[in-house]
Coordinates of C-alpha atoms in Angstrom, one line a residue:
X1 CA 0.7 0.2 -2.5
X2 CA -0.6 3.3 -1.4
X3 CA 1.2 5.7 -4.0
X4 CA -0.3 3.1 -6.7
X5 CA -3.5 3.9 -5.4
X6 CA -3.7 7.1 -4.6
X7 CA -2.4 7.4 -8.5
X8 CA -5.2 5.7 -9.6
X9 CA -7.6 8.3 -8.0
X10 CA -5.7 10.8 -9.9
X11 CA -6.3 9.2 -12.9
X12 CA -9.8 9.0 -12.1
X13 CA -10.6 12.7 -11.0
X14 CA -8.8 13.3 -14.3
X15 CA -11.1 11.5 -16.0
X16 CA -13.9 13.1 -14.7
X17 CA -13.0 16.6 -15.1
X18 CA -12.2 16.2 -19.1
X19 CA -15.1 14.3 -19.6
X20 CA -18.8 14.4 -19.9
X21 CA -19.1 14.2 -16.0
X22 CA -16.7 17.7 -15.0
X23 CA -20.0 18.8 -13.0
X24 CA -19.0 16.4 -10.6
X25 CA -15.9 17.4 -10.5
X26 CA -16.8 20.5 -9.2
X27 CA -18.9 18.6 -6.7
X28 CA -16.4 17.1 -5.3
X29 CA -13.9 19.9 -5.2
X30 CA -16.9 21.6 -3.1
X31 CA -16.4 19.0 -0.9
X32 CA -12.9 19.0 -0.7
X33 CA -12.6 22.0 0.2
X34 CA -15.8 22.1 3.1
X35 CA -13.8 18.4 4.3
X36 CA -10.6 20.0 4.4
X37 CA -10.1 20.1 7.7
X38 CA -11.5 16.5 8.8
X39 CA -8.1 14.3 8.5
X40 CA -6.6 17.0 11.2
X41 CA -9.7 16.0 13.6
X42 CA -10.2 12.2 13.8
X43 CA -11.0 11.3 10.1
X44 CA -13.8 9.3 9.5
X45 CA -13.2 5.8 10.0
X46 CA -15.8 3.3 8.7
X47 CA -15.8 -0.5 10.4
X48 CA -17.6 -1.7 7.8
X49 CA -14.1 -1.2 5.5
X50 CA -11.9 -2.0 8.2
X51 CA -13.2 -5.4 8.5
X52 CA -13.2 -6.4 4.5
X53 CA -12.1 -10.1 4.3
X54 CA -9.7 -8.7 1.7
X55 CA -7.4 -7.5 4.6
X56 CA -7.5 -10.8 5.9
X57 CA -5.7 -11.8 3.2
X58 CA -3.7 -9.0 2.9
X59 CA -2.4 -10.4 7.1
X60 CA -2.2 -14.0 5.8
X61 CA -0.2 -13.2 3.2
X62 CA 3.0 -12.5 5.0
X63 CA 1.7 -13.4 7.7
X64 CA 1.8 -10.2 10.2
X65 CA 1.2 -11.0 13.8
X66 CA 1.0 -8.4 16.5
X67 CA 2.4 -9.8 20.0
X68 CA 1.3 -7.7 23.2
X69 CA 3.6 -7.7 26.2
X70 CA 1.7 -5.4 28.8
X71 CA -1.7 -4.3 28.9
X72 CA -3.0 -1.1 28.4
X73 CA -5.2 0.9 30.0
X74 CA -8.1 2.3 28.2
X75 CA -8.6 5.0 30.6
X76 CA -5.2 6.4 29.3
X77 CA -4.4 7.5 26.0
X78 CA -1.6 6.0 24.3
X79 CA 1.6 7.3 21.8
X80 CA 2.7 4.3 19.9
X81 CA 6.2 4.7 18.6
X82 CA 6.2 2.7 15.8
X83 CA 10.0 1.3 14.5
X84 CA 11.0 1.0 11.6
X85 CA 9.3 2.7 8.9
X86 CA 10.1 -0.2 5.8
X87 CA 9.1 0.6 2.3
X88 CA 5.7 -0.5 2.9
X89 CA 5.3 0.0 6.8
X90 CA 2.9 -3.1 6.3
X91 CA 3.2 -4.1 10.2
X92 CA 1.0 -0.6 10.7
X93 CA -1.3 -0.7 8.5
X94 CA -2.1 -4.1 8.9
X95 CA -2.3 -3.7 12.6
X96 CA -3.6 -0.3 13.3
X97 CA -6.2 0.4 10.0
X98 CA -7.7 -3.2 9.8
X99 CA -10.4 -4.5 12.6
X100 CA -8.8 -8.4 14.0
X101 CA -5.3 -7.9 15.3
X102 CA -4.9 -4.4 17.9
X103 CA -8.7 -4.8 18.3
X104 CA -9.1 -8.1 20.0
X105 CA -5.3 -7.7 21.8
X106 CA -6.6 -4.2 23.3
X107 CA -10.2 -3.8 23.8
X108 CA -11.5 -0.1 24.6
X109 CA -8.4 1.3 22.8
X110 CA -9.2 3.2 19.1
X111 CA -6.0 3.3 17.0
X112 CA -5.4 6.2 15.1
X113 CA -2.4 5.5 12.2
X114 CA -0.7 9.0 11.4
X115 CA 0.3 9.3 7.9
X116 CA 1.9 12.8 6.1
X117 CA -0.3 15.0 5.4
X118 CA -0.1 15.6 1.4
X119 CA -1.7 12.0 1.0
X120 CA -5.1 14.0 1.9
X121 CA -4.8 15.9 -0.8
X122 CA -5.6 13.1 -3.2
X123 CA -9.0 12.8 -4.6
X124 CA -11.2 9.8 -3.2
X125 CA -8.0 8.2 -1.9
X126 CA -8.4 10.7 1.2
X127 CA -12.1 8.9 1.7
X128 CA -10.2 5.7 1.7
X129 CA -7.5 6.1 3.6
X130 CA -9.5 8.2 6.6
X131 CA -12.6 5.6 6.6
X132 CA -9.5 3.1 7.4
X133 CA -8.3 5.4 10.6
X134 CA -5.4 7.3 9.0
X135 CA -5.0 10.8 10.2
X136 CA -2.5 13.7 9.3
X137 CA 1.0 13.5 10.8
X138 CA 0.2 17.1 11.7
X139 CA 0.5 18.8 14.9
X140 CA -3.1 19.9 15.5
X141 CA -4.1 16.2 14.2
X142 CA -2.1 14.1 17.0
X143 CA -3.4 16.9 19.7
X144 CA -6.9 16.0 18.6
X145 CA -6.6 12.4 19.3
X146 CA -4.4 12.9 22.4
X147 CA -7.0 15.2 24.0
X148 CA -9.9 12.6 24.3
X149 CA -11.2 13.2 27.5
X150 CA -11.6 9.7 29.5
X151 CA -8.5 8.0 27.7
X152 CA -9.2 5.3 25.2
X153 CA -7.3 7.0 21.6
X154 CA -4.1 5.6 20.6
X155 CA -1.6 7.6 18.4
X156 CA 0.2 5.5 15.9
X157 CA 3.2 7.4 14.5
X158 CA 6.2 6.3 12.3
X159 CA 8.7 7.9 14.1
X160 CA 11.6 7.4 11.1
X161 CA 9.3 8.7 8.4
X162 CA 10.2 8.8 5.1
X163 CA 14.0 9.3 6.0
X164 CA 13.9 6.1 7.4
X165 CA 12.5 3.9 4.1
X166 CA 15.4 4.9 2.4
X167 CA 17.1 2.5 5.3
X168 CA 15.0 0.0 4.5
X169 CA 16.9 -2.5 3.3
X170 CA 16.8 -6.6 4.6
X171 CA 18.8 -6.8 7.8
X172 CA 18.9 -3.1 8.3
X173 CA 18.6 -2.0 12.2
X174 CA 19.5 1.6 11.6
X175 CA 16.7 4.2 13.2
X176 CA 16.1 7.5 12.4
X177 CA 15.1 8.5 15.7
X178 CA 18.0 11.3 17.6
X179 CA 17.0 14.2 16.4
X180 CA 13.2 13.4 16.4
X181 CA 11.9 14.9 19.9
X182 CA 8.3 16.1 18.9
X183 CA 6.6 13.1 19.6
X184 CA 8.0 13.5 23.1
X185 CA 6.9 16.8 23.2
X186 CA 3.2 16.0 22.2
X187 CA 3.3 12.8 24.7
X188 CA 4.3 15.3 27.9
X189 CA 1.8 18.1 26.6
X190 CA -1.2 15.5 26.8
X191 CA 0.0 13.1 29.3
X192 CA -0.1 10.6 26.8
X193 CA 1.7 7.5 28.0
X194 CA 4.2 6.4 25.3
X195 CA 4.6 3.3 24.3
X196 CA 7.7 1.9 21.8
X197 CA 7.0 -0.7 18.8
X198 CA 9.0 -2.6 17.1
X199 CA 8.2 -4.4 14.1
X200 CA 10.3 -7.6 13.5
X201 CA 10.6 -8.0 9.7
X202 CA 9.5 -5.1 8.4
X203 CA 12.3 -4.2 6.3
X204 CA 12.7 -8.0 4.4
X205 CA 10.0 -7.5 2.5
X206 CA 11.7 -5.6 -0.4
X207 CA 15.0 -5.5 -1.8
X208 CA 16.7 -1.8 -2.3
X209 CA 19.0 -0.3 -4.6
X210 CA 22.2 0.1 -2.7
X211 CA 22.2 3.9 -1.6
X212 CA 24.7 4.4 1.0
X213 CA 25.2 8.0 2.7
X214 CA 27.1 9.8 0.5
X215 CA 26.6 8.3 -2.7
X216 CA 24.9 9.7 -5.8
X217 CA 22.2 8.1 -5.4
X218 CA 21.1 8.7 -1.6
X219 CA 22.0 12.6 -2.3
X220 CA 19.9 12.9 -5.1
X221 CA 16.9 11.3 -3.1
X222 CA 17.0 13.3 0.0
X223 CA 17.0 16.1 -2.0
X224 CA 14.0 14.9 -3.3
X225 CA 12.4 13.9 0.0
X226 CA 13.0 17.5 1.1
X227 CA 11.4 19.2 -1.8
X228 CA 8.4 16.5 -2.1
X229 CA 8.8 15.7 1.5
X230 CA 8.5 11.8 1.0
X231 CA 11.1 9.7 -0.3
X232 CA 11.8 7.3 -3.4
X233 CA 13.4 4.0 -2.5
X234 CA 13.9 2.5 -5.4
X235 CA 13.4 -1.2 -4.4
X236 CA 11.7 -5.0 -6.1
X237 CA 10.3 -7.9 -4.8
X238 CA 8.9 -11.0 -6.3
X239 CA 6.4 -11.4 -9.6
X240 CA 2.7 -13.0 -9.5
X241 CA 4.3 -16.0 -11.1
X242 CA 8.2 -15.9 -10.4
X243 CA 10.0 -14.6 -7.6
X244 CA 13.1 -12.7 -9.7
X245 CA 11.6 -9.2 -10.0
X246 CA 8.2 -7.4 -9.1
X247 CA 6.4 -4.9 -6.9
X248 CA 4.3 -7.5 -5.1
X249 CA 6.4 -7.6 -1.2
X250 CA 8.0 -11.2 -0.6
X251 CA 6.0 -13.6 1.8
X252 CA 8.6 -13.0 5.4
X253 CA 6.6 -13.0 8.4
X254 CA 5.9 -9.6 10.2
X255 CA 5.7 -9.5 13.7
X256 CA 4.7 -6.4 15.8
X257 CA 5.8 -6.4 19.0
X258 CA 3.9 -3.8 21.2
X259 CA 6.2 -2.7 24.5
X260 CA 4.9 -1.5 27.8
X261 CA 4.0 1.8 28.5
X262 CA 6.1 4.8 29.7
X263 CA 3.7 6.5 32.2
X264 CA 4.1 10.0 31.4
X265 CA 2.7 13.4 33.7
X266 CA 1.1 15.9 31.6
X267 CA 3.5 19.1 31.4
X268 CA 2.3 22.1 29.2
X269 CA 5.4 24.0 28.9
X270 CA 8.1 21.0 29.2
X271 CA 11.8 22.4 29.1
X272 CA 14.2 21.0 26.3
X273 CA 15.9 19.2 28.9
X274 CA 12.8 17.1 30.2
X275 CA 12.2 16.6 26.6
X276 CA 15.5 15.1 26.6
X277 CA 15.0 13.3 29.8
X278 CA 12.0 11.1 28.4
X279 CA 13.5 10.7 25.2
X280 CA 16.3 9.3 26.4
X281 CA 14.4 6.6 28.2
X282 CA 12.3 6.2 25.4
X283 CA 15.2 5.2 23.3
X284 CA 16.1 3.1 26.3
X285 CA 13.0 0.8 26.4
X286 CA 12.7 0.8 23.0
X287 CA 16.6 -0.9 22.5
X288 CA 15.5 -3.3 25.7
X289 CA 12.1 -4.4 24.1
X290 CA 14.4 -5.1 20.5
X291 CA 17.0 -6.9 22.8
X292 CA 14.2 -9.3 24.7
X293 CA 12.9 -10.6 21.7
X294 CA 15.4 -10.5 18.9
X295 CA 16.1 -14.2 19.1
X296 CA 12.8 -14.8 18.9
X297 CA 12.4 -13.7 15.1
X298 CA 16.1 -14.6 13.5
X299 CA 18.4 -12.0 14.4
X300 CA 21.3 -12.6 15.3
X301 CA 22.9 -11.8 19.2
X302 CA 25.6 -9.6 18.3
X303 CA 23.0 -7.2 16.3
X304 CA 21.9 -4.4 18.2
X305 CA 19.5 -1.2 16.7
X306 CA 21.5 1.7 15.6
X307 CA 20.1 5.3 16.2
X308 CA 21.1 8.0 14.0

């Protein structure tokens, strides 16, 4: 959805610059380039688009439901883990970038979903996707929300990335989550308290060309996540009309199950072993909060998450 959009902008600003109205063009590559920085220090979310009925809809559809289990404190600021990434990660942005769902379930806490950061490089789609409270994935981004002073930001971040989509296939419990220790890092440095997520469903809602490890196939698109540095799932769905073929996701519930929060002492300079420390409990909570409520969405007891 997003890459259709964000094409779509391209198109546009293309449009622009060959035609009759290059001037502003220029204008907006002006702005570009004073804006640069703004998707590194909060964005510039807008409630009025965050609360379209359209994304009402957009919830419905599925439906996606976000379930809390603990509260959390506003005075705090939060890390959200979020599991797994999908094709569409539709849990997160339905959850964290639209005003209903995290809003009424945790009052005083301001999401902020973390996205990669060549998707701010787009023309107009970078207006969109910041007034809907996307940020950059980078560094200096998550220390900006992290560093509130008096608690209340919460750092949503897809901890698989794109790696992880091209796991994304319906039953799939694989997580791409060893070797993947900076959120930690970030968490300790701020004394953000960390919180897993897992949303049940997430990868049902499109069907992906087999790619196992090894195969031609998944070589040739980790190559090309490395060089591009987002990946190319090559997946369907349903049609408007029929449900054989099409990019539209099908209709399987989506339910985001928030966990409760790993207190966590601010450290500047943490070691590599208390990095490992905390991320080994992460990784622990995070398979008990899958465990508890499994059953609850249709998979089966003998399934457990995988980590790679």
């Amino acid at each position: 959805f997003l890459s259709l959009v964000a094409e779509f902008c391209w198109g546009f600003f293309a449009i622009l610059i060959l035609g009759k109205f290059w001037f502003l063009a220029v204008l907006y590559l002006l702005w570009l380039y004073l804006d640069w920085g703004t998707p590194c220090a909060g964005g510039r979310r807008c409630q009025w688009l965050r609360s379209w009925t359209v994304w009402k809809y957009f919830r419905e559809y599925f439906p996606i439901h976000l379930i809390k289990t603990s509260e959390l404190n506003p005075k705090h600021n939060y890390l959200l883990g979020f599991h797994p990434h999908g094709v569409l990660v539709a849990g997160a942005f339905g959850n964290f970038c639209t005003d209903s769902t995290f809003k009424n379930l945790f009052p005083g806490l301001t999401p902020y979903l973390h996205i990669m950061p060549i998707w701010f490089g787009c023309p107009f789609f970078r207006e969109y996707i910041m007034c809907g409270g996307m940020v950059s994935a980078s560094k200096e981004s998550v220390s900006h929300v992290l560093s509130n002073e008096g608690g209340g930001h919460a750092s949503v971040i897809v901890i698989g990335g794109a790696e992880e989509a091209l796991n994304a296939h319906p039953g799939s419990l694989t997580l791409n989550i060893l070797n993947r220790k900076g959120f930690i890092k970030m968490a300790l440095k701020h004394g953000a308290h960390l919180v897993p997520v897992f949303s049940f469903g997430e990868n049902e809602l499109f069907k992906q060309v087999a790619n196992p490890k090894g195969s031609w196939l998944r070589n040739i698109q980790e190559k090309l996540q490395k060089a591009m540095g987002f990946a190319l799932p090559l997946f369907h769905a349903r049609g408007v009309f029929q449900y054989s073929f099409g990019l539209i996701p099908y209709r399987q519930p989506i339910h985001t199950v928030v966990g409760s929060p790993i207190p966590v002492k601010q450290n500047l300079n943490p070691t590599t072993e208390e990095i490992d420390q905390l991320h080994a409990l992460y990784l622990q909570k995070l398979k008990t909060l899958f465990e508890e409520h499994k059953s609850n969405y249709g998979i089966p007891v003998h399934k457990s998450l995988i980590f790679e």
